[in-house]
Structures are given as structure tokens and as C-alpha cells.
XYZ file of C-alpha atoms in Angstrom:
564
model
C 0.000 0.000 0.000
C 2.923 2.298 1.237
C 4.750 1.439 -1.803
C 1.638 2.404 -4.068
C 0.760 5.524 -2.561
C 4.970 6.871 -3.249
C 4.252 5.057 -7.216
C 1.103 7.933 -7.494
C 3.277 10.818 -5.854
C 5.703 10.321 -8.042
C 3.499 9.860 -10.961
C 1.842 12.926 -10.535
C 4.890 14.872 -9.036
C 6.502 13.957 -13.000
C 3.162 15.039 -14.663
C 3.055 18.574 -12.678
C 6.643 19.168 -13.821
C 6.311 18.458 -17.024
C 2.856 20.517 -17.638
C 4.864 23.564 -15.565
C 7.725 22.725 -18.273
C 5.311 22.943 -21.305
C 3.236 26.140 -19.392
C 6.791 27.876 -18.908
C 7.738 27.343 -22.497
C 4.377 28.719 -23.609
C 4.822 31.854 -21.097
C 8.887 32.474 -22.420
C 7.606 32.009 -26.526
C 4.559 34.878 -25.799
C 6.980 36.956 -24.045
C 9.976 37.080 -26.719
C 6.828 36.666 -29.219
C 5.980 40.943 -28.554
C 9.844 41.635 -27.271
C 12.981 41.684 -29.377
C 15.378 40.370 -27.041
C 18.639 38.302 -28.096
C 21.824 37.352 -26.297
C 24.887 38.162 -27.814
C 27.157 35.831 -27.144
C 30.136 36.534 -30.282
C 33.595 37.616 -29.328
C 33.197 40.680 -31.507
C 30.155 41.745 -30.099
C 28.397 42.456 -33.719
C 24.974 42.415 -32.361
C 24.821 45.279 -29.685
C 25.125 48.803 -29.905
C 27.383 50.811 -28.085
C 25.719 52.398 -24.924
C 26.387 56.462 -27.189
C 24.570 54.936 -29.835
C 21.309 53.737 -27.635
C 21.831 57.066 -25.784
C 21.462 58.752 -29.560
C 18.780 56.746 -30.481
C 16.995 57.358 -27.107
C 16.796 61.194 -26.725
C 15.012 61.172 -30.602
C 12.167 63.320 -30.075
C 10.431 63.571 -33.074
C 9.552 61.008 -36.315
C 12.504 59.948 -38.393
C 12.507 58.030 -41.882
C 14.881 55.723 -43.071
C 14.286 54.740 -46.559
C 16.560 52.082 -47.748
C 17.379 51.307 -51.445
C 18.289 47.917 -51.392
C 15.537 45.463 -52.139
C 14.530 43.340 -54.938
C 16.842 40.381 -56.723
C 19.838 40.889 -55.407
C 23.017 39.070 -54.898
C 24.387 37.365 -51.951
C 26.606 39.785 -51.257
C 24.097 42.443 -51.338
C 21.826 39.909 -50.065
C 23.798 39.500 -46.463
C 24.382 43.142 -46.222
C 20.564 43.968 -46.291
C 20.101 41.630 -43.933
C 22.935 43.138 -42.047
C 20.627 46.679 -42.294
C 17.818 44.865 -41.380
C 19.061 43.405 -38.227
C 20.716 47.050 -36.966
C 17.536 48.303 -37.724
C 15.150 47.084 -35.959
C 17.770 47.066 -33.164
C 17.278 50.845 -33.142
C 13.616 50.503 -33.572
C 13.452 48.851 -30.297
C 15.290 51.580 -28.589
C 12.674 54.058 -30.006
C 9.768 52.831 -31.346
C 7.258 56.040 -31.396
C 9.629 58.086 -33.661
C 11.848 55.582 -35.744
C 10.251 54.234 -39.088
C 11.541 52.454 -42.183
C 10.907 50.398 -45.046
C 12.981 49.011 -47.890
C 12.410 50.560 -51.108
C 12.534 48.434 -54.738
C 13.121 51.516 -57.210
C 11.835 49.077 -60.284
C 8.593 48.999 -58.267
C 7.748 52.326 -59.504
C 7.097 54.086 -62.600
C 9.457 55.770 -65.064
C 8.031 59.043 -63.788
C 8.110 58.493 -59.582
C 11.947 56.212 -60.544
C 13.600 59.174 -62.492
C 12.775 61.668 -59.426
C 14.241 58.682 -56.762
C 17.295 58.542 -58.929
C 17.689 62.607 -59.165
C 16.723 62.921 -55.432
C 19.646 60.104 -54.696
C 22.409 61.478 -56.961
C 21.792 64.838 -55.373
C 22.420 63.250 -52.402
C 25.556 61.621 -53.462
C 24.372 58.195 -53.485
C 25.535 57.206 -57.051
C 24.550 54.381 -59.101
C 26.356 50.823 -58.483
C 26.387 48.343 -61.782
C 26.008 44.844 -60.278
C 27.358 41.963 -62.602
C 26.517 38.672 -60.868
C 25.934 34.835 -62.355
C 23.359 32.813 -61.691
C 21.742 29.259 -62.596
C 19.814 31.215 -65.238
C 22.997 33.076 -66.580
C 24.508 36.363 -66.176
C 22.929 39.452 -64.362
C 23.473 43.083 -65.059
C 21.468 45.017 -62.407
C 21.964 48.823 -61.939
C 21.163 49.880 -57.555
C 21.653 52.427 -55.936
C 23.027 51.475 -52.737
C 22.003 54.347 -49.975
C 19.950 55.331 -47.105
C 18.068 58.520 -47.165
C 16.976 59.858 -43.640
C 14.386 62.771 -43.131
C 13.128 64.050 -40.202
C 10.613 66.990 -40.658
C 12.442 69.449 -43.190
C 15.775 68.120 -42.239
C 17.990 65.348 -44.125
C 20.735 62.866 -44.212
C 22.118 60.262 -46.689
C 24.209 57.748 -46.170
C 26.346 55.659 -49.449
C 26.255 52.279 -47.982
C 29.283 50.677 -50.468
C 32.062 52.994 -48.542
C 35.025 50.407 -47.947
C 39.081 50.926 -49.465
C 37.788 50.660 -53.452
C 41.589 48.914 -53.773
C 39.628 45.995 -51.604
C 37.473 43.393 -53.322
C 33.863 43.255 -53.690
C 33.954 40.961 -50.375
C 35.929 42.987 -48.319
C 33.954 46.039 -49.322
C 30.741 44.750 -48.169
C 32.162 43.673 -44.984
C 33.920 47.247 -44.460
C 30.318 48.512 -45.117
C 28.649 46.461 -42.228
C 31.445 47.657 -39.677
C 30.578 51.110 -40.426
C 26.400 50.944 -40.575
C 26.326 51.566 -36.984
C 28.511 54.657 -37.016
C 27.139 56.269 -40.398
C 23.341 55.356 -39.222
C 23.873 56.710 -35.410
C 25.745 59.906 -36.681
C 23.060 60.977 -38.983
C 20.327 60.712 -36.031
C 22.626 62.738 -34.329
C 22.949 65.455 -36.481
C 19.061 65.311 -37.191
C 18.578 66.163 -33.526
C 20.648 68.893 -32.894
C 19.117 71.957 -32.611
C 21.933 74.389 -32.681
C 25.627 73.294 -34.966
C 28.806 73.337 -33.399
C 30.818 76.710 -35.286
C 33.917 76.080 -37.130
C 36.357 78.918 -38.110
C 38.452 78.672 -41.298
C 41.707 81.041 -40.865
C 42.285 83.230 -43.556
C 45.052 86.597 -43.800
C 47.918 84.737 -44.462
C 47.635 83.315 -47.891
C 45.952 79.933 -46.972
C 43.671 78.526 -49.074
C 40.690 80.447 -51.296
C 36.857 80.016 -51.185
C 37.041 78.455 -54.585
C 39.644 76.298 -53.550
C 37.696 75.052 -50.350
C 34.228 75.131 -52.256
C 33.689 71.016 -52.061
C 34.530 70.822 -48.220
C 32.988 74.164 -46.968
C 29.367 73.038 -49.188
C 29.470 69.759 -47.322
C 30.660 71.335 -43.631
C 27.970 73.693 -44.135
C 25.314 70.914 -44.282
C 26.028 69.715 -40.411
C 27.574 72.809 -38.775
C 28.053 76.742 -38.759
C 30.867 77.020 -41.077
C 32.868 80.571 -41.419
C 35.582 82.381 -42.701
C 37.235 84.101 -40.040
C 40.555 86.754 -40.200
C 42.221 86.495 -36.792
C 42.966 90.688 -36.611
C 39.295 91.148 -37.124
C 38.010 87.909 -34.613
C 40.232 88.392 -32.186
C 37.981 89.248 -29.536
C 35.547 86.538 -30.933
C 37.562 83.450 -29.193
C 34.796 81.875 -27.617
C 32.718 81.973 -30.920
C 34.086 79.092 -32.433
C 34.515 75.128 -31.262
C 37.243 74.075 -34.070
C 39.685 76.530 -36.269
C 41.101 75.107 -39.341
C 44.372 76.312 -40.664
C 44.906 75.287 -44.499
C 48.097 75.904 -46.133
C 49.325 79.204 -44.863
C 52.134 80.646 -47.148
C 52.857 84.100 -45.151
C 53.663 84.695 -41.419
C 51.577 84.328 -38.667
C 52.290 87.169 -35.982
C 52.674 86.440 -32.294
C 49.333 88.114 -32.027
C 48.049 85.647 -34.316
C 50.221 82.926 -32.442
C 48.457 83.972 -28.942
C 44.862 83.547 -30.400
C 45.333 79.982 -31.367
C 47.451 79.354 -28.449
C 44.717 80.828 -25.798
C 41.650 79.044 -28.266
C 43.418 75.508 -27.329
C 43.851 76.436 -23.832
C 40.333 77.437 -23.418
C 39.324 73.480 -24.742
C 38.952 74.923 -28.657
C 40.135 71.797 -31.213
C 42.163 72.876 -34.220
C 43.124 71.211 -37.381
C 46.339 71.883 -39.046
C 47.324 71.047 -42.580
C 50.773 72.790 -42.998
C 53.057 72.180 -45.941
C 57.040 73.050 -44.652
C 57.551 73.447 -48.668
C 56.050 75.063 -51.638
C 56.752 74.357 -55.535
C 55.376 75.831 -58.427
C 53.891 73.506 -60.992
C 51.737 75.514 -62.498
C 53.265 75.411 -65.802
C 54.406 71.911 -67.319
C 56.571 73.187 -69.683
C 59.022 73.984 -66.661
C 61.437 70.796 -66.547
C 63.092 71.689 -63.308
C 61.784 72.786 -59.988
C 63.157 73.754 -57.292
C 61.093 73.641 -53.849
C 60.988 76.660 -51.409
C 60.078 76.796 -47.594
C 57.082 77.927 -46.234
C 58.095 80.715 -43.442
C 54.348 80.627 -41.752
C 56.287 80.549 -38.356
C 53.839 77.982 -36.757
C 56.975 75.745 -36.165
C 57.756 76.987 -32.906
C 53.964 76.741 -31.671
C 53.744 72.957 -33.077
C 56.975 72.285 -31.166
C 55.699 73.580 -28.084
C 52.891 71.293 -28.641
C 54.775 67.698 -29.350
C 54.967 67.532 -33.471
C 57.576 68.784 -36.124
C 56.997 68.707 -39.774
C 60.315 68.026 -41.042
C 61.651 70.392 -44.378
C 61.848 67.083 -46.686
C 59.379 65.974 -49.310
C 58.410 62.453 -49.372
C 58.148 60.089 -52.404
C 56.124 57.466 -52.286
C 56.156 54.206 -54.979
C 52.251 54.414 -54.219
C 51.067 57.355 -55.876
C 49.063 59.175 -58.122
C 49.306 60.484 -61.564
C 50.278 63.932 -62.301
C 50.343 64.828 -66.324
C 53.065 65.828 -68.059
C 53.638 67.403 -71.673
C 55.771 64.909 -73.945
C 56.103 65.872 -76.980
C 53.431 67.080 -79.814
C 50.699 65.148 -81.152
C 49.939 66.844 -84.191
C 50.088 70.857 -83.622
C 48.983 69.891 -79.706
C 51.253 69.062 -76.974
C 50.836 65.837 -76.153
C 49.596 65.582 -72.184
C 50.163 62.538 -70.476
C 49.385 61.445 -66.954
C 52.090 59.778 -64.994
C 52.846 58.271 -62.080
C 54.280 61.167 -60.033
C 55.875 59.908 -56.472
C 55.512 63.305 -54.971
C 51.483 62.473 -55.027
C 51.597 59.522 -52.336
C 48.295 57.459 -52.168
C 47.333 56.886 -48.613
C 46.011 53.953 -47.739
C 48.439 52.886 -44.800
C 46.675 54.287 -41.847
C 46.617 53.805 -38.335
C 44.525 52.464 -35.303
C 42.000 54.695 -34.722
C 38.485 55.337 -35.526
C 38.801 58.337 -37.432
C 40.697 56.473 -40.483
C 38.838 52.766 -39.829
C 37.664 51.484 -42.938
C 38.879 54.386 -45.164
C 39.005 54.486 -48.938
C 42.543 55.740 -50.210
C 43.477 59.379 -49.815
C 44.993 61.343 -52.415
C 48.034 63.798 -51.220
C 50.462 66.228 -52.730
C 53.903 67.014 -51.434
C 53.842 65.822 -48.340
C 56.640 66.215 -45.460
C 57.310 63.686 -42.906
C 56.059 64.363 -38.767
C 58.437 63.904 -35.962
C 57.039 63.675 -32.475
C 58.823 65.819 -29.624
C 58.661 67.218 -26.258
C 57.648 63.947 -24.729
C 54.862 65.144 -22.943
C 53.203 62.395 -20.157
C 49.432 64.627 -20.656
C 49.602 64.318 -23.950
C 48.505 60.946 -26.202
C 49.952 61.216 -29.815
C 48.386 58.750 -31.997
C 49.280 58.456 -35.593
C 46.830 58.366 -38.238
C 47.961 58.361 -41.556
C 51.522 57.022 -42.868
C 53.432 56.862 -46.363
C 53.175 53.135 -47.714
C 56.393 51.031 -47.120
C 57.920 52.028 -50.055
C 59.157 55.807 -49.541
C 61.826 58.009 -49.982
C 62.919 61.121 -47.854
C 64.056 63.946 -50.199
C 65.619 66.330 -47.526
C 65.927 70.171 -48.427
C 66.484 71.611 -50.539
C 64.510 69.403 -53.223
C 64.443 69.530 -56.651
C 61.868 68.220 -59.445
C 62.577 67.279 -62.717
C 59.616 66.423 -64.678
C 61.442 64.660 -67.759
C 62.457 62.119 -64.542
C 58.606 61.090 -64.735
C 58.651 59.205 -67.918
C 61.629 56.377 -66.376
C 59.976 53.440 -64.617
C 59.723 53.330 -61.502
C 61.934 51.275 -59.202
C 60.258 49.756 -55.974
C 63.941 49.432 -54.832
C 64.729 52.760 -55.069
C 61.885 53.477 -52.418
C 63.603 52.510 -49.562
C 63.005 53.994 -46.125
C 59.990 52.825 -45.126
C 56.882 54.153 -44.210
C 56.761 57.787 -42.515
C 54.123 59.501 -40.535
C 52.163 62.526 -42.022
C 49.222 62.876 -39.733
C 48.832 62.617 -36.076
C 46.466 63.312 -33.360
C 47.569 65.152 -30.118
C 44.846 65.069 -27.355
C 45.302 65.927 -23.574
C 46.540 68.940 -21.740
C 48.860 71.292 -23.650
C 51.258 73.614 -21.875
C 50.904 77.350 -23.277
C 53.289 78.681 -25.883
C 53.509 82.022 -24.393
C 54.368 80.513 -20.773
C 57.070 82.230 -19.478
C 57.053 84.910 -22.227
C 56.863 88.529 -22.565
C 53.595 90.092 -24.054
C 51.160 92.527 -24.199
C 47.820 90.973 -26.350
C 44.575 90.644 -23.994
C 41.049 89.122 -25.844
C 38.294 90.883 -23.812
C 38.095 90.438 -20.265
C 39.976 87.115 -20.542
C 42.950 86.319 -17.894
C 45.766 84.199 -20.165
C 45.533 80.550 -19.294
C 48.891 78.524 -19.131
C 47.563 75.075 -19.211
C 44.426 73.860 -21.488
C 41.748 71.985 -20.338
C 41.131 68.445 -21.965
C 41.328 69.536 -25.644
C 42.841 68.006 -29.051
C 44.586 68.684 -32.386
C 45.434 67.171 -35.688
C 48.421 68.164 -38.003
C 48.378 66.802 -41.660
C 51.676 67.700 -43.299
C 49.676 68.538 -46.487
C 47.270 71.546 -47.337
C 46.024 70.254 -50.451
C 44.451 67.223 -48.503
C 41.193 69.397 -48.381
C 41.876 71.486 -51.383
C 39.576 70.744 -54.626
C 40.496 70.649 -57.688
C 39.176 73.273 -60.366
C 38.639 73.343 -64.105
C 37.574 76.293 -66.072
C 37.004 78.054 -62.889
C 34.411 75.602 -61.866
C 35.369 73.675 -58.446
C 35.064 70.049 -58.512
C 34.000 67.584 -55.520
C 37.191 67.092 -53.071
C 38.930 63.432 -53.899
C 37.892 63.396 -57.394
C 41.211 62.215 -59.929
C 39.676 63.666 -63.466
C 43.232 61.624 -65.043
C 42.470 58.431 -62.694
C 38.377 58.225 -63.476
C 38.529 57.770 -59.620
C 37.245 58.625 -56.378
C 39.045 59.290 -53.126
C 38.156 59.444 -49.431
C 39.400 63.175 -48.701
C 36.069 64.277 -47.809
C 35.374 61.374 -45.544
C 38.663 61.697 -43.465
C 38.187 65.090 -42.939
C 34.470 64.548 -41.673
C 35.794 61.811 -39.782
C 38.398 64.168 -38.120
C 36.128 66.958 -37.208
C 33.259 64.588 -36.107
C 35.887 63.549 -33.603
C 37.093 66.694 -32.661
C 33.575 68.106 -32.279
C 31.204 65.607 -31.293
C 31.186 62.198 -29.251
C 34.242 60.405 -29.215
C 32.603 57.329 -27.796
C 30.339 56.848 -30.945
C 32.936 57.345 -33.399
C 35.070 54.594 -31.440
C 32.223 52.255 -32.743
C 33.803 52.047 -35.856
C 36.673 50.361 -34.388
C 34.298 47.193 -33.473
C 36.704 44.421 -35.711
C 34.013 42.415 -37.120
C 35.253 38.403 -37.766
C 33.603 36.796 -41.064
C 34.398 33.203 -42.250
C 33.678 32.582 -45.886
C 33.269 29.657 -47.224
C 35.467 28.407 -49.837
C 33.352 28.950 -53.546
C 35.274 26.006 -55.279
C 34.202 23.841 -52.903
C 30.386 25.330 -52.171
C 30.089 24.143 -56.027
C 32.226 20.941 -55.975
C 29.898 19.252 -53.363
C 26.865 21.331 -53.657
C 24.474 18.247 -54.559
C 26.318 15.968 -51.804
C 25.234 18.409 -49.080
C 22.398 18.625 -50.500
C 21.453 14.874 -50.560
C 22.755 15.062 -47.083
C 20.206 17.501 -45.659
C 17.605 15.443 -47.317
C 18.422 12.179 -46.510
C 20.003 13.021 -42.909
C 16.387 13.931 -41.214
C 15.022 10.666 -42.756
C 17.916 8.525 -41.800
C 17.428 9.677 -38.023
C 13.797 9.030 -38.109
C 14.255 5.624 -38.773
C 16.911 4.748 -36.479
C 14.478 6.216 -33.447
C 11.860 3.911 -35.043
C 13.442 0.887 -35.061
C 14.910 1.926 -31.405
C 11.565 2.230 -30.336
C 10.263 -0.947 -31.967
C 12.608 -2.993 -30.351
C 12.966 -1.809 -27.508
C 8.603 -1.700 -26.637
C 9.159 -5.439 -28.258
C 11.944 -6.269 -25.556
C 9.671 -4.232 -23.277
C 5.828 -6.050 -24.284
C 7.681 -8.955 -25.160
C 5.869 -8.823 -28.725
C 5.395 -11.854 -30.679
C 5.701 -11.963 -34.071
């Protein structure tokens, strides 16, 4: 009887637990039915967004759009990268729900009419078109997209080009580039949506640097996310506490000490200037002229940069990377006969270093460059390089000369042989003053001089013409275009980069440094045994169903003690 009663206990005691089991399964698949919850459990952490981003995300106020024009037959490639969208997506949905919306759009969905005024709206927004050729079991695909995001939020608006990798990298390795950076590009634009009043940038002008026309490419796109404005220091130099970052662009006269003591007191004060000096000047204006011979720069920052932790050295570097400059060689008919060349003084960057603000970067195109030096070794002050020379250069100390007629001998990789220098470098900490125990008599308003910054930063490109566009017939052309190369180059996106870091949130521009890990599978062999895995995953289900019904027959026959 005793033995009985225990037989029921247990019997029921196994049939409560295993309806609570069933009723707690129910109860966890309604839950994470209505919430998107998901662990992440990958070294890399690819599925969670930095704690800036959700802090972004979160103080959205009002409704934002994300239209996303990448739908339709695609590749795989394209394929796993709208997927990638699609996940990051509704990972910022959940964050805001009330004001985030968006929807993929398939441009061949409309007509000619509503297409054509997609397509203008997109170019205008510099997403340009992308010519997919792809194979398939039916043959070969030709399929025009246009691979971008456009973001509005009431009158405002954003666009982002999704394909933004190193165009030197494959197809692959593009896409992949592309993921890493979807969280930064998506993040930043909310962030710019949502500000109600732009950061001001100054552009330093009275000593020969740069022109308007010259500038026209950068200052149009500044001028889309921030208060961008020509400044002379004589005339500002009360307005110090106008301005968040200066930029100082290839200055061929002296500064004063005046001028000197308003940068100097801006950076104490927590301002962020950018610097892109060139130490020399040439003249190369007129191809005809065989022979050059360079000429230094006296803008007298030197001392101030020195003070600060960074000399640019009097040298030229030649790079065995570089672009093409063109040169007149003889007549072709009653024409001179112009010929672009491969012209080592016009390194292409694409050797940069470990930091956010050049992670995943296209190649930059650069002219004359010198090489940086770090000094003053400075414990409150972090000098991180950012862009270097490739590891074939060549220091050509001062003076230099350039002979064009060199330009049409090959060039020798050997003859590139001191490795890779440093051009660009960030400085970020707390600088000491230049004017510290100096005599002067320069006051801006009511302000008492300051001998030691607060928390502040700088960057110093040895290279002015790093932001410079190029212009034909008077007519400015976008920054990074090559008219002799047919190609593109990321000038505008380091120097966005840079001032997004110097202005903004460094913590959600150090998302881009999330190292994403993909393993591809090997193509040769995804088509060798294509039809044996896919037997396999036929068969295999069938196979094990089987073997746990003949288990089960023989063992209830063991069990029973069937007969046949």
C-alpha cells in the first residue's frame, strides 16, 4: 500500500513538472513573441550597440525616416548586407519605437516618372549608381542599384552611401567594411538630425591659406552639419569663444605672435584645431618647366607645433604608391601631347593607423607631403598616428628639386627605400601654453591668459592640399575626385571623420573600431559538393527518423515482449 501511494506521488509529481515545463515554455515564446530580445554571445560583439549609440537613439524626439534602397533580386553579397541593415535596424527601432520608421524601397517597383525623381533625389544626395554583374543558374545578371539610405526628419535630411570600404579591396571585403561602419554612419546621422543648434567652425584666412574656390567642395558639405565661417584672426580676435574648431589650411605668409596667442589661448580654453601645414612650396603651375626647385614655407607655426609635441620636417616624401600627375611629352599633331604619370611626390594613402577616425577608409589622395616627428615627450599628452606613407618611400631632404622629364623612367620599388613615414597625427590631452614664461602685451576681452588647457585636441596633416579641390575652367570640382584616374578618393570622408571627432562624441565614433570576424566559405568547394550536401540535408532527417523507429520498436518489443 505504502509502496503504491509513493508510485502515485511520483506519478503525478513527473506530470506537474512536465505541464509547468510545457506552461513555462508557452509563457517564455509569448513573451519574446511581442519583445525583441537576443543574447549576444560573439567575441566581436556584432549584435549590440554601443551604450552612445542607444543614448542617440533614445533622446530622438520627433519622427525619423529611413528609406533604404536595397531590395529586390539581389546578390548574396548584397543579399547579407541587407540583412545586415535589417538586423541594426530594428535594433534601433526597439530603442525608439514612437519616432523611428523604415521600409525598404525596390526603385523598379515604380514608374518611369516616380523612378527618375528617386534617382535625381539620390544622386543629389551623393548616393551614385552601383552596376552589379553577378551569375546565376539562369545566366549572367546586369542590375543597376543604388546602394544608400536617405533619412528625413521633418524638413531636415541625411544620406548615407552604404558601399564605402578601401575601393583597392574586393567586392567581399567592401561589403564587410560597409557592415562595420552601418552603426557609425546610421547613429551619426540621427545625431545630427537632432541637434538643434551646430557646433561653429572657423576657417583662418590673412595669411595666404587657401581660397573660397579652392575650399568650395569641403565648406558646401561642412555647411550641411555645422556653422561654417571664414574668419581673419585681426578682425576675430575678440571673438575666441565663438568658435569650437579653427582650421588652418596651407598658410604661405607669417603668422604674428598676435596671431600665435589667439590659437594658443583658443586651445587652452578646450577649442580643437586642425592643421594642414606644408614646410615646402613648388610651383607647378606650368608643365613646360622641366626643373623645380622647392621653397620653404616661413608661416612661423613651427615653434607653436613644437611647443605642442609635433615637427613637420623640411623634406618631401616620395612614395612608390602614388598618383598620376600629367606631363607634356612631346606634340601630337600641332597639340602638346599631355600625359598622366605616375608622379611619387602624389603619395596614395592607404596605410593608416589604429584609430576610428581612419577605420575602414578608402585611399586618400596627397600632394607634397613632409614627414612628422614627435617631440617634447609630454606624459598629458597621447599622440596617436593616423595616416603614414606606404612602405615604399623616400625622404628627399631640403632643398629638393623636381625634374619632370624624370617622370617618364619606370619606376623602381627598390629605389623606395626607407619605409613608411608619418604625415598625420592626433595630439589630445593637456597642452602647456606657448607664451608661458614669455613677454607680451595681447589681452582678448576680459579674458585672464591661461597657461595650461583643459582636456582639448589637435590634428596636423603635413599637407594643405588634402582638403583642397580641384578646379577646371574656374568651376570647383567635388574634393577626392582624380579627373586623369576616373577615380574617387576618401578626402572628404577623413576630414568629416576628423572633425566629427574633434567636435562631437568620441565614444560613438570609437564604434567604428568594433573588428568584425567573417568566415567565408570556400566557392570552389560550395560548387564541388553542392548536390552531396544537399542529398545530405535530405536524406540526414530521414535517416534519423528511422533509427528512433526501429529503437523504439525494439525496444517496446523487448519491453511487451511482442510476438511476431
Amino acid at each position: 500500500m505504502k509502496r503504491k501511494l509513493i508510485s502515485i506521488i511520483l506519478t503525478d509529481s513527473n506530470k506537474f513538472l512536465s505541464l509547468s515545463t510545457i506552461f513555462f515554455f508557452i509563457i517564455l515564446y509569448i513573451f519574446f513573441s511581442y519583445k525583441n530580445t537576443r543574447f549576444d554571445l560573439t567575441s566581436d560583439k556584432r549584435y549590440t550597440l554601443s551604450t552612445s549609440s542607444i543614448e542617440i537613439i533614445k533622446s530622438i524626439n520627433t519622427p525619423v525616416n529611413f528609406e533604404i534602397f536595397l531590395s529586390g533580386e539581389l546578390p548574396p553579397g548584397m543579399k547579407y548586407l541587407k540583412s545586415e541593415i535589417s538586423r541594426i535596424m530594428i535594433d534601433i527601432k526597439e530603442y525608439n519605437k514612437e519616432n523611428i520608421y523604415y521600409q525598404f524601397v525596390d526603385l523598379d517597383n515604380f514608374n518611369d516618372q516616380e523612378k527618375n525623381l528617386y534617382i535625381d533625389k539620390l544622386i543629389s544626395n551623393n548616393i551614385n549608381p552601383t552596376d552589379l554583374v553577378y551569375n546565376t543558374e539562369k545566366g549572367r545578371i546586369i542590375k543597376r542599384i543604388f546602394p544608400g539610405i536617405l533619412i528625413t526628419s521633418g524638413d531636415k535630411e541625411e544620406s548615407i552611401l552604404l558601399l564605402s570600404g578601401n575601393k583597392n579591396f574586393s567586392p567581399y571585403e567592401i561589403i564587410n567594411q560597409s557592415i562595420e561602419n552601418l552603426e557609425f554612419e546610421i547613429v551619426s546621422s540621427l545625431f545630427f538630425l537632432s541637434q538643434s543648434v551646430s557646433k561653429k567652425i572657423g576657417f583662418i584666412t590673412g595669411h595666404d591659406e587657401l581660397d573660397n574656390l579652392e575650399i568650395n567642395s569641403i565648406r558646401s558639405f561642412l555647411e550641411k552639419k555645422y556653422h561654417f565661417e571664414i574668419i581673419n584672426i585681426e578682425n576675430s580676435f575678440d571673438r575666441i569663444d565663438d568658435f569650437n574648431l579653427l582650421i588652418v589650411a596651407k598658410p604661405k605668409l607669417s603668422f604674428s605672435m598676435k596671431d600665435k596667442y589667439f590659437l594658443d589661448q583658443f586651445l587652452m580654453s578646450g577649442g580643437r584645431i586642425l592643421f594642414l601645414l606644408d614646410a615646402l612650396g613648388i610651383n607647378l603651375n606650368d608643365s613646360s618647366i622641366y626643373e623645380n626647385l622647392a621653397f620653404e614655407y616661413d608661416h612661423k607655426l613651427d615653434d607653436l607645433l613644437y611647443k605642442y609635441g609635433v615637427r613637420i620636417n623640411k623634406n618631401y616624401i616620395k612614395d612608390f604608391n602614388s598618383a598620376l600627375f600629367p606631363v607634356v611629352i612631346g606634340s601630337f599633331g600641332n597639340n602638346p601631347n599631355i600625359v598622366p604619370l605616375p608622379f611619387p611626390f602624389f603619395p596614395e594613402i592607404s596605410n593608416f593607423g589604429n584609430h576610428s577616425t581612419v577605420k575602414n577608409l578608402g585611399s586618400i589622395i596627397t600632394k607634397f607631403v613632409s614627414s612628422i616627428d614627435t617631440v617634447n615627450n609630454d606624459n598629458l599628452i597621447k599622440k596617436i598616428p593616423l595616416l603614414y606613407t606606404s612602405d615604399f618611400s623616400f625622404i628627399d631632404n631640403y632643398p629638393v628639386v623636381i625634374r619632370l622629364d624624370d617622370l617618364a623612367k619606370d619606376l623602381n620599388q627598390s629605389d623606395f627605400n626607407d619605409k613608411s613615414k608619418v604625415i598625420g597625427i592626433l595630439l589630445e590631452g593637456e597642452f602647456s601654453s606657448y607664451f608661458n614664461n614669455r613677454l607680451f602685451d595681447y589681452k582678448i576681452k576680459n579674458k585672464n591668459f591661461i597657461s595650461n588647457s583643459l582636456e582639448t585636441k589637435i590634428v596636423v596633416i603635413s599637407d594643405g592640399d588634402i582638403i583642397r579641390n580641384d578646379i577646371v575652367k574656374n568651376n570647383p570640382i567635388e574634393l577626392g575626385n582624380d579627373l586623369y584616374q576616373k577615380k574617387k578618393y576618401a578626402n572628404i570622408e577623413l576630414i568629416q571623420n576628423i572633425i566629427f571627432y574633434l567636435l562631437e562624441d568620441g565614444n560613438l565614433i570609437d564604434s567604428k573600431m568594433k573588428d568584425l570576424n567573417y568566415y567565408r566559405l570556400d566557392k570552389n568547394k560550395v560548387d564541388r559538393y553542392k548536390l552531396s550536401f544537399q542529398y545530405l540535408n535530405l536524406l540526414l532527417p530521414i535517416i534519423f527518423c528511422l533509427i528512433i523507429f526501429t529503437l523504439r520498436y525494439f525496444y517496446r518489443k523487448n519491453k511487451y515482449n511482442f510476438k511476431n
